[in-house]
Coordinates of C-alpha atoms and ligand atoms in Angstrom, one line a residue:
M418 CA 103.5 134.3 84.4
A419 CA 102.8 131.0 82.8
K420 CA 100.8 128.5 84.7
K421 CA 102.4 125.5 86.3
N422 CA 101.8 122.2 84.6
V423 CA 100.5 119.7 87.1
V424 CA 99.8 116.1 86.1
V425 CA 97.5 113.8 88.1
G426 CA 97.9 110.2 87.2
F427 CA 97.8 106.6 88.3
M428 CA 101.1 104.7 88.4
G429 CA 101.0 102.0 85.7
T430 CA 101.8 98.8 87.5
Q431 CA 102.6 97.1 84.2
L432 CA 103.6 99.9 81.9
D433 CA 105.7 101.9 84.4
S434 CA 107.3 98.8 85.9
G435 CA 110.9 97.6 85.8
Q436 CA 113.7 97.6 88.3
G437 CA 116.9 96.7 86.3
A438 CA 118.8 98.8 83.8
G439 CA 116.5 97.4 81.0
R440 CA 113.7 99.6 82.2
W441 CA 115.3 102.5 80.4
E442 CA 115.0 100.6 77.1
K443 CA 111.2 100.4 77.3
W444 CA 108.5 103.0 77.0
R445 CA 107.1 103.9 80.4
P446 CA 104.2 106.4 80.2
T447 CA 104.7 108.2 83.4
I448 CA 108.5 108.6 82.8
S449 CA 107.8 109.6 79.2
L450 CA 106.0 112.6 80.5
V451 CA 109.0 114.2 81.9
Q452 CA 111.2 113.3 78.9
H453 CA 109.6 115.8 76.5
E454 CA 112.2 118.5 76.0
D455 CA 109.7 121.2 75.1
T456 CA 107.3 120.4 78.0
Q457 CA 108.1 121.0 81.6
I458 CA 106.0 119.1 84.1
D459 CA 106.2 121.1 87.3
R460 CA 104.5 118.7 89.6
L461 CA 103.2 115.1 89.4
E462 CA 100.5 113.8 91.7
L463 CA 101.3 110.1 91.4
L464 CA 98.5 107.8 92.6
Y465 CA 99.4 104.3 93.6
T466 CA 98.1 101.5 95.8
T467 CA 99.9 100.1 98.8
R468 CA 101.1 96.9 97.1
Y469 CA 103.2 98.9 94.7
E470 CA 105.1 101.0 97.2
A471 CA 108.5 99.8 96.0
L472 CA 107.8 100.6 92.4
A473 CA 106.5 104.0 93.4
H474 CA 109.8 104.8 95.0
T475 CA 111.7 103.6 91.9
L476 CA 109.7 106.0 89.8
V477 CA 110.3 108.9 92.1
R478 CA 114.1 108.3 91.8
D479 CA 113.9 107.9 88.0
I480 CA 111.9 111.1 87.6
A481 CA 114.3 113.0 89.8
G482 CA 117.1 111.8 87.5
A483 CA 115.4 112.6 84.2
S484 CA 113.8 115.8 85.3
P485 CA 115.2 117.4 88.4
G486 CA 112.7 120.3 88.2
T487 CA 109.6 118.0 88.6
V488 CA 108.2 117.7 92.1
V489 CA 106.6 114.3 92.6
N490 CA 103.9 113.8 95.3
L491 CA 103.2 110.2 96.0
V492 CA 99.5 109.8 96.8
R493 CA 98.7 106.5 98.4
I494 CA 95.1 105.5 97.8
D495 CA 93.6 102.7 99.8
V496 CA 91.6 100.5 97.5
E497 CA 91.4 96.8 98.0
D498 CA 90.5 96.1 94.4
P499 CA 91.5 98.5 91.7
W500 CA 88.9 96.8 89.4
D501 CA 86.0 97.7 91.7
F502 CA 84.3 100.7 90.3
G503 CA 82.6 101.9 93.5
E504 CA 85.7 101.7 95.5
M505 CA 87.9 103.3 92.9
Y506 CA 85.4 106.1 92.2
A507 CA 85.0 106.8 95.9
A508 CA 88.8 106.9 96.5
L509 CA 89.4 109.3 93.6
Y510 CA 86.4 111.4 94.5
D511 CA 87.6 111.8 98.1
W512 CA 91.1 112.7 96.9
A513 CA 89.8 115.3 94.4
R514 CA 87.4 116.8 96.9
A515 CA 90.2 117.2 99.5
Y516 CA 92.8 118.5 97.0
H517 CA 93.5 122.2 96.8
F518 CA 93.2 123.0 93.1
D519 CA 94.5 126.4 92.2
P520 CA 93.4 126.9 88.5
D521 CA 94.5 130.5 88.5
H522 CA 98.1 129.5 88.9
E523 CA 98.2 125.9 87.7
Q524 CA 96.8 123.8 84.9
Y525 CA 95.8 120.2 85.4
W526 CA 96.3 117.3 83.1
A527 CA 94.6 114.0 84.1
H528 CA 96.6 111.1 82.8
I529 CA 94.3 108.4 81.5
T530 CA 96.8 106.0 79.9
T531 CA 97.8 104.3 83.1
G532 CA 95.8 102.4 85.8
T533 CA 93.1 99.8 85.4
H534 CA 90.4 100.5 82.9
V535 CA 88.2 101.2 85.9
A536 CA 90.7 103.7 87.2
Q537 CA 90.8 105.3 83.7
I538 CA 87.0 105.6 83.5
C539 CA 86.9 107.1 87.0
M540 CA 89.6 109.6 86.0
F541 CA 87.5 110.5 82.9
L542 CA 84.4 111.0 85.0
M543 CA 86.3 113.3 87.4
V544 CA 87.3 115.5 84.6
E545 CA 84.0 115.4 82.8
S546 CA 82.1 116.4 86.0
R547 CA 84.8 119.1 86.7
F548 CA 85.8 117.6 90.1
I549 CA 89.2 117.8 88.5
P550 CA 89.3 121.1 86.7
G551 CA 91.5 120.2 83.9
V552 CA 91.9 118.3 80.6
L553 CA 92.6 114.7 79.8
L554 CA 96.1 113.6 79.0
Q555 CA 96.8 110.6 76.8
T556 CA 100.3 109.3 76.2
A557 CA 101.4 107.0 73.4
P558 CA 104.7 105.1 72.8
P559 CA 106.9 106.0 69.8
K560 CA 106.4 104.1 66.6
K561 CA 109.7 102.4 67.0
Q562 CA 110.8 101.6 70.6
Q563 CA 114.1 103.3 71.3
A564 CA 115.7 104.3 74.6
G565 CA 114.9 107.9 75.6
N566 CA 112.2 108.4 73.0
P567 CA 109.2 109.7 75.0
G568 CA 106.6 109.1 72.2
S569 CA 103.8 111.5 72.0
Y570 CA 101.0 112.9 74.1
T571 CA 97.6 114.4 73.4
L572 CA 95.5 116.8 75.5
I573 CA 91.7 116.4 75.3
D574 CA 89.6 119.3 76.5
L575 CA 86.1 117.9 77.2
D576 CA 84.8 121.5 77.2
L577 CA 85.7 122.0 73.6
S578 CA 82.8 121.9 71.2
R579 CA 83.9 118.9 69.3
Y580 CA 83.4 116.8 72.4
N581 CA 79.8 118.0 72.4
V582 CA 79.3 115.0 70.2
L583 CA 79.8 112.8 73.2
A584 CA 77.2 114.8 75.1
Q585 CA 74.9 114.7 72.1
R586 CA 75.0 110.9 72.1
F587 CA 73.6 110.9 75.6
S588 CA 70.9 113.3 74.8
Q589 CA 70.0 111.3 71.8
A590 CA 69.6 108.2 73.9
H591 CA 67.4 110.3 76.2
S592 CA 65.1 111.5 73.5
E593 CA 64.8 108.0 72.1
A594 CA 63.7 106.8 75.5
L595 CA 61.1 109.6 75.7
E596 CA 59.8 108.7 72.3
F597 CA 59.5 105.1 73.4
L598 CA 57.5 105.9 76.5
K599 CA 55.2 108.0 74.3
S600 CA 54.8 105.1 71.8
G601 CA 56.3 107.3 69.2
I602 CA 53.3 109.7 69.3
P603 CA 54.6 113.3 68.9
T604 CA 52.4 114.7 71.7
R605 CA 52.3 118.4 72.1
N606 CA 50.9 119.0 75.5
Q607 CA 53.5 120.6 77.7
R608 CA 52.3 119.2 80.9
F609 CA 52.1 115.7 79.5
N610 CA 55.6 115.9 77.9
A611 CA 57.1 117.3 81.1
L612 CA 55.6 114.4 83.0
I613 CA 56.9 111.8 80.6
E614 CA 60.3 113.4 80.7
E615 CA 60.5 113.1 84.4
I616 CA 59.1 109.5 84.3
E617 CA 61.9 108.6 81.9
R618 CA 64.5 109.8 84.3
V619 CA 63.0 108.1 87.2
A620 CA 62.4 104.9 85.2
V621 CA 66.0 104.5 84.3
R622 CA 67.5 105.6 87.6
S623 CA 65.2 104.5 90.3
H624 CA 64.2 101.1 91.7
A625 CA 61.7 102.7 94.2
P626 CA 57.9 102.3 94.0
I627 CA 56.1 104.5 91.5
L628 CA 52.4 105.5 91.7
L629 CA 50.5 106.2 88.5
T630 CA 47.2 107.9 88.9
G631 CA 44.7 109.3 86.4
P632 CA 41.3 108.6 84.9
T633 CA 40.4 105.3 83.3
G634 CA 41.9 104.8 79.9
A635 CA 44.5 107.6 80.4
G636 CA 47.2 105.0 79.8
K637 CA 48.5 104.0 83.2
S638 CA 48.8 100.3 82.4
H639 CA 50.3 101.1 79.1
L640 CA 52.9 103.4 80.6
A641 CA 53.8 100.9 83.3
R642 CA 54.6 98.3 80.7
R643 CA 56.6 100.8 78.6
M644 CA 58.6 101.7 81.7
F645 CA 59.4 98.1 82.2
E646 CA 60.5 97.6 78.6
L647 CA 62.7 100.7 78.8
K648 CA 64.4 99.3 81.9
K649 CA 64.8 96.0 80.2
S650 CA 66.4 97.6 77.2
R651 CA 68.9 99.2 79.6
H652 CA 69.6 95.9 81.3
Q653 CA 68.2 97.2 84.5
V654 CA 65.8 94.4 85.1
Q655 CA 66.3 90.7 84.5
G656 CA 62.9 89.5 85.5
D657 CA 59.4 89.8 84.0
F658 CA 56.6 92.3 84.0
V659 CA 53.9 90.9 86.2
E660 CA 50.6 92.6 86.2
V661 CA 47.4 92.1 88.2
N662 CA 44.3 94.2 88.7
C663 CA 43.6 94.2 92.4
A664 CA 39.9 94.6 91.8
T665 CA 39.9 91.0 90.6
L666 CA 41.5 89.8 93.8
R667 CA 38.8 89.1 96.4
G668 CA 38.6 87.2 99.7
D669 CA 41.0 84.4 100.6
G670 CA 42.4 84.1 97.2
A671 CA 43.9 87.6 97.2
A672 CA 46.7 87.0 99.6
S673 CA 47.5 83.7 98.1
T674 CA 47.6 85.1 94.5
L675 CA 50.0 87.8 95.6
F676 CA 52.2 86.1 98.3
G677 CA 51.8 82.5 97.4
H678 CA 50.9 79.7 99.8
K679 CA 52.1 76.5 101.1
K680 CA 50.4 73.2 100.2
G681 CA 47.6 72.7 102.6
A682 CA 47.5 76.2 103.9
F683 CA 43.7 76.2 103.4
T684 CA 41.2 73.9 101.8
G685 CA 41.9 73.8 98.2
A686 CA 45.6 74.6 98.5
A687 CA 46.6 71.3 96.9
A688 CA 50.1 72.4 96.0
D689 CA 52.6 75.1 96.8
R690 CA 52.1 78.3 94.9
A691 CA 54.8 80.9 94.2
G692 CA 52.5 83.9 94.1
L693 CA 52.9 87.0 91.9
L694 CA 55.4 88.8 94.1
R695 CA 57.9 86.0 93.7
T696 CA 57.2 85.7 90.0
A697 CA 58.1 89.4 89.7
H698 CA 61.6 88.7 91.3
Q699 CA 64.1 91.0 89.6
G700 CA 61.4 92.4 87.5
V701 CA 58.5 94.8 87.8
L702 CA 55.2 94.1 89.6
F703 CA 52.4 96.3 88.4
L704 CA 49.4 96.4 90.8
D705 CA 46.6 98.1 89.0
E706 CA 43.8 99.6 91.1
I707 CA 45.8 99.2 94.2
G708 CA 43.1 101.0 96.1
E709 CA 41.0 97.9 95.9
L710 CA 43.5 95.8 97.9
G711 CA 42.3 94.7 101.3
L712 CA 43.9 96.2 104.5
D713 CA 45.6 92.9 105.4
E714 CA 47.1 92.5 102.0
Q715 CA 48.2 96.1 102.2
A716 CA 50.1 95.4 105.4
M717 CA 51.8 92.4 103.9
L718 CA 52.7 94.3 100.7
L719 CA 54.3 97.1 102.7
K720 CA 56.5 94.6 104.5
A721 CA 57.4 92.9 101.3
V722 CA 58.3 96.2 99.6
E723 CA 60.4 97.4 102.6
E724 CA 62.2 94.3 103.5
K725 CA 62.0 92.4 100.2
R726 CA 60.9 89.4 102.4
F727 CA 57.5 88.0 103.3
F728 CA 55.6 85.0 104.5
P729 CA 53.6 83.0 102.0
M730 CA 50.2 81.9 103.4
G731 CA 50.5 79.1 105.8
S732 CA 54.2 79.1 105.8
D733 CA 56.5 79.9 108.7
R734 CA 59.5 80.4 106.4
E735 CA 60.1 83.7 104.9
V736 CA 60.9 84.0 101.3
S737 CA 62.5 86.8 99.5
S738 CA 61.8 88.7 96.3
D739 CA 63.3 91.8 94.9
F740 CA 60.9 93.6 92.5
Q741 CA 60.1 97.1 91.6
L742 CA 56.5 98.1 92.4
I743 CA 54.4 100.2 90.1
A744 CA 51.0 100.9 91.4
G745 CA 48.0 102.2 89.4
T746 CA 44.8 103.8 90.6
N747 CA 42.1 106.1 89.3
R748 CA 41.0 106.9 92.8
D749 CA 42.3 109.6 95.1
L750 CA 44.2 107.5 97.6
R751 CA 44.5 110.5 100.0
L752 CA 40.7 110.2 100.5
D753 CA 40.9 106.5 101.0
V754 CA 43.6 107.1 103.6
A755 CA 41.5 109.7 105.3
Q756 CA 38.6 107.3 105.4
G757 CA 40.7 104.5 106.7
R758 CA 40.4 102.4 103.6
F759 CA 44.0 102.6 102.6
R760 CA 47.0 102.3 104.9
E761 CA 48.8 105.6 105.5
D762 CA 52.2 103.9 105.7
L763 CA 51.8 102.1 102.5
F764 CA 50.6 105.2 100.8
A765 CA 53.6 107.1 102.1
R766 CA 55.9 104.4 100.7
I767 CA 54.4 104.3 97.2
N768 CA 53.9 108.0 97.0
L769 CA 57.5 108.8 96.6
W770 CA 57.2 109.1 92.8
A771 CA 53.6 109.8 92.1
Y772 CA 52.4 110.8 88.6
T773 CA 49.0 111.8 87.5
L774 CA 48.3 111.2 83.8
P775 CA 46.1 114.0 82.4
S776 CA 42.9 113.0 80.7
L777 CA 42.6 113.4 77.0
A778 CA 40.2 116.3 77.4
Q779 CA 42.9 118.1 79.3
R780 CA 45.2 117.9 76.4
P781 CA 43.1 118.6 73.3
E782 CA 46.2 119.4 71.3
D783 CA 47.3 115.8 71.5
I784 CA 44.1 114.4 70.0
E785 CA 45.4 114.9 66.5
P786 CA 48.7 113.2 66.9
N787 CA 47.1 110.4 68.8
M788 CA 44.5 110.0 66.1
D789 CA 47.1 109.8 63.4
H790 CA 48.9 107.2 65.4
L791 CA 45.8 105.2 65.8
L792 CA 45.1 105.4 62.1
I793 CA 48.5 104.0 61.3
R794 CA 48.0 101.3 63.8
A795 CA 44.6 100.5 62.3
A796 CA 46.1 100.3 58.8
A797 CA 48.7 97.9 60.1
E798 CA 46.0 95.7 61.6
T799 CA 43.6 95.7 58.7
G800 CA 46.2 95.9 55.9
Q801 CA 44.5 98.8 54.4
A802 CA 45.6 102.4 54.6
V803 CA 42.9 104.8 55.9
R804 CA 42.8 108.5 55.5
F805 CA 40.4 111.3 56.3
N806 CA 39.0 113.7 53.7
A807 CA 40.4 117.1 54.5
E808 CA 36.9 118.5 55.4
A809 CA 36.0 115.4 57.4
K810 CA 39.2 115.6 59.5
T811 CA 38.6 119.3 60.3
R812 CA 35.0 118.5 61.3
Y813 CA 36.0 115.6 63.5
L814 CA 38.8 117.5 65.2
Q815 CA 36.6 120.5 65.8
F816 CA 34.2 118.3 67.7
A817 CA 36.9 116.2 69.4
K818 CA 38.5 119.3 70.9
S819 CA 35.2 121.0 71.9
A820 CA 33.9 121.1 75.4
E821 CA 31.1 118.8 74.3
A822 CA 33.5 115.9 73.7
L823 CA 34.1 114.5 77.2
W824 CA 36.4 111.7 76.2
S825 CA 35.5 110.0 79.5
G826 CA 37.1 106.8 78.5
N827 CA 40.2 108.8 77.3
F828 CA 42.6 106.9 75.0
R829 CA 40.2 104.0 75.0
D830 CA 37.3 106.1 73.6
L831 CA 39.6 107.7 71.0
S832 CA 40.9 104.3 69.9
A833 CA 37.3 102.9 69.6
S834 CA 36.2 105.9 67.7
V835 CA 39.1 105.8 65.2
T836 CA 38.7 102.0 64.8
R837 CA 35.0 102.4 64.0
M838 CA 35.7 105.1 61.3
A839 CA 38.6 103.1 59.9
T840 CA 36.5 100.0 59.6
L841 CA 33.5 101.7 58.0
A842 CA 35.6 103.8 55.6
D843 CA 34.9 102.8 52.0
G844 CA 38.0 102.8 49.8
G845 CA 40.1 103.8 52.7
R846 CA 38.5 107.2 52.9
I847 CA 36.8 108.7 56.0
S848 CA 34.1 111.0 54.6
T849 CA 32.2 113.8 56.3
A850 CA 29.1 111.6 56.5
L851 CA 31.0 109.0 58.4
V852 CA 32.4 111.6 60.7
D853 CA 28.9 113.0 61.3
A854 CA 27.6 109.6 62.2
E855 CA 30.5 109.0 64.5
I856 CA 29.9 112.3 66.3
Q857 CA 26.3 111.3 67.0
R858 CA 27.6 108.0 68.4
L859 CA 30.0 109.8 70.7
R860 CA 27.4 112.2 71.8
W861 CA 25.1 109.3 72.8
L862 CA 28.0 107.6 74.5
W863 CA 28.8 110.6 76.7
Q864 CA 25.3 111.5 77.6
P865 CA 24.9 111.4 81.4
A866 CA 23.1 108.2 82.3
G867 CA 20.1 110.2 83.8
E868 CA 19.4 111.8 80.5
L869 CA 19.4 108.5 78.7
T870 CA 16.1 107.5 80.3
A871 CA 14.7 111.0 80.6
P872 CA 15.5 113.5 77.9
N873 CA 13.9 116.8 78.9
V874 CA 10.4 117.4 77.8
D875 CA 9.4 121.0 78.0
L876 CA 5.6 120.9 78.5
G877 CA 5.5 124.6 78.9
A878 CA 6.6 125.2 75.4
L879 CA 4.2 122.5 74.0
L880 CA 1.0 123.3 75.8
P881 CA -1.2 126.4 75.3
V882 CA -0.3 129.3 77.5
D883 CA -0.6 128.6 81.3
A884 CA -2.1 125.2 80.6
E885 CA 0.9 123.4 82.3
S886 CA 0.6 125.2 85.6
K887 CA -3.0 124.0 85.9
L888 CA -2.1 120.3 85.5
D889 CA -1.8 117.9 88.5
L890 CA 1.6 116.5 89.1
F891 CA 0.1 113.1 88.2
D892 CA -1.0 114.3 84.7
R893 CA 2.1 116.3 84.1
M894 CA 4.4 113.3 84.8
Q895 CA 2.3 111.0 82.7
L896 CA 2.1 113.4 79.8
E897 CA 5.9 114.0 79.9
S898 CA 6.5 110.3 79.5
V899 CA 3.9 109.9 76.8
V900 CA 5.5 112.8 74.8
R901 CA 8.9 111.2 75.2
V902 CA 7.7 107.9 73.8
C903 CA 6.1 109.7 70.9
R904 CA 9.3 111.5 70.1
E905 CA 11.3 108.3 70.2
S906 CA 8.8 106.5 67.8
P907 CA 8.7 106.9 64.1
T908 CA 4.9 106.7 63.8
L909 CA 1.7 107.2 65.8
S910 CA 0.9 103.5 65.6
E911 CA 4.3 102.5 66.8
A912 CA 4.1 104.9 69.8
G913 CA 0.6 103.5 70.6
R914 CA 1.8 99.9 70.4
R915 CA 4.6 100.7 72.9
L916 CA 2.3 102.7 75.3
F917 CA -0.5 100.1 75.4
D918 CA 1.6 97.0 75.1
Q919 CA -0.2 95.1 77.9
S920 CA -3.8 96.2 77.6
R921 CA -3.9 95.7 73.8
M922 CA -3.4 92.0 74.3
Q923 CA -6.8 91.7 76.0
R924 CA -8.7 93.5 73.2
S925 CA -10.3 92.0 70.2
V926 CA -10.1 95.1 68.2
V927 CA -6.9 97.0 68.7
N928 CA -6.6 100.6 67.8
D929 CA -3.6 101.9 69.8
A930 CA -3.2 104.9 67.4
D931 CA -6.7 106.0 68.1
R932 CA -6.3 105.7 71.9
L933 CA -3.2 107.7 71.8
R934 CA -4.7 110.4 69.6
K935 CA -7.6 110.8 72.0
Y936 CA -5.3 111.0 75.0
L937 CA -3.3 113.8 73.4
L938 CA -6.5 115.6 72.5
K939 CA -7.4 115.9 76.2
F940 CA -4.5 118.3 76.4
E941 CA -5.4 120.0 73.1
L942 CA -2.3 118.3 71.5
T943 CA -1.9 116.6 68.1
W944 CA 0.7 114.0 67.0
D945 CA 2.3 116.5 64.7
E946 CA 2.6 119.2 67.4
V947 CA 4.2 116.7 69.8
R948 CA 6.6 115.6 67.1
Q949 CA 7.5 119.0 65.9
Q950 CA 9.5 119.8 69.0
A951 CA 11.6 116.7 68.8
Ligands
ATP1574 N1 50.3 106.4 74.7 C1 49.7 105.4 74.3 N2 50.0 104.9 73.1 C2 49.3 103.9 72.6 N3 48.3 103.3 73.2 C3 47.9 103.7 74.4 C4 48.6 104.8 75.0 N4 48.0 105.1 76.1 C5 47.0 104.2 76.3 N5 47.0 103.4 75.2 C6 46.0 102.3 74.9 O1 44.7 102.8 75.4 C7 44.1 101.8 76.2 C8 43.9 102.2 77.6 O2 45.1 102.4 78.2 P1 45.4 101.8 79.6 O3 44.8 100.4 79.8 O4 46.9 101.9 79.9 O5 44.6 102.8 80.6 P2 44.5 102.8 82.1 O6 44.8 104.2 82.5 O7 45.4 101.8 82.7 O8 43.0 102.6 82.4 P3 42.3 101.8 83.6 O9 42.2 102.8 84.7 O10 40.9 101.6 83.1 O11 43.0 100.6 83.9 C9 44.9 100.6 76.1 O12 44.5 99.8 75.0 C10 46.3 101.1 75.7 O13 47.1 100.2 75.0
MG1575 MG1 44.9 100.0 83.7

């Protein structure tokens, strides 16, 4: 058995109107539906608002005359303002949720030609989201107006593949946003990409606080600004991006910088000050290193975030500011909470959306695309294109991805490294020699501070068998230091000069080299032997 045709549609207060006989001369979309000879409409769910009760009854009578087989259900929806999206959507949604759809026996056509534009969009959304399990129905007048000519109608099935184009547009906008957040760098690390993907969704949908954690240089500040710019491009913020590093806020000035003050609030408060929270009104406030904020300021901030209101210093009048908070930190705030340095309630508030940016060492596969990006940027800045020799690139990447490369400053280290090579490159070419020198520099940079002053000296390997164990601690420590200086010095004389730099001033005849040679001899060591192990 064929399914019944059921139309759901708004009554057109303009298009369907008319009381006198003349109404049969003009094209009325809802009436036209039942005038097609080859299409039987079994039922019509006619949505109308209270004000148009009379017109609704006229339509019911007219349909009964034109198509006695069509059942018309008048559905009164209570919306004050048919141009109010929220109200209209809610009314239609409520109706659709309560309606008993029976797709096994009936097919549904959602009429989108009538109703306010807002009503039409809501109808579209209902079908697109399958709250109304049907297709869209669009009606059009005949080319030449003529009594009784119903014009034409079109059915649009959003599930058909050609309407995937619509869906693709959305996904294209989505991927453009992702690329924007990643500064156009085609990163490959799955964890990082998944993170950025979620951040994109949250950035465009949420106004709630966001917490960005991660090691220094991982890109927290950079990402916060990008999120703001993304929101701005989607017209979700009208205000500015206001950024402050809380580590720079100390003492009395901290509260005043953030919350503003009234003239005379304290000595030195010569004029009213708005404060950063108010400057960020309708924009984004990025509080970097939020863990450095004092406990009092934390309490004030919590109130400001929750109530969008706060008291400037020295003022008994509350002011309001509506901003989105993005907080950054490279500390584990949970520890700070446990140790009473960070308020638990504020932490709970900003921890709703918390993201940890991975370090560069945790995503070695992204070093190459980041490096390429930095080279292009360097080229734009210096006006000279720079490229690696193939072998040089392989060598650099091999080191960069090895466990030895700590990348403790993350993106900042990589950026500095690429900048150095790009600047030193002759003829725009980064050679293997340049890479080798850069690798040395990075090794030095990432040496643990302890080792900087005390590279290991293995006396056991240097001295004759068992000699080391017979030395006093005093001699052993002294000898270690002397050997270290020898190894850092190019010549025996230079080492002597450094070791005897005070006493040599009092001597008329200086022979530092000789003194050093004699000292080493006490341990049966020569300059060459000491240097050999370097
Ligand atoms: N994805 C990126 N694309 C381009 N530049 C980036 C990217 N991430 C970071 N940078 C650059 O790297 C440097 C360090 O990034 P950023 O200041 O955002 O790090 P951070 O995590 O905020 O560090 P800190 O904890 O020290 O404040 C900046 O110069 C920033 O512009
Ligand atoms: Mg930062």
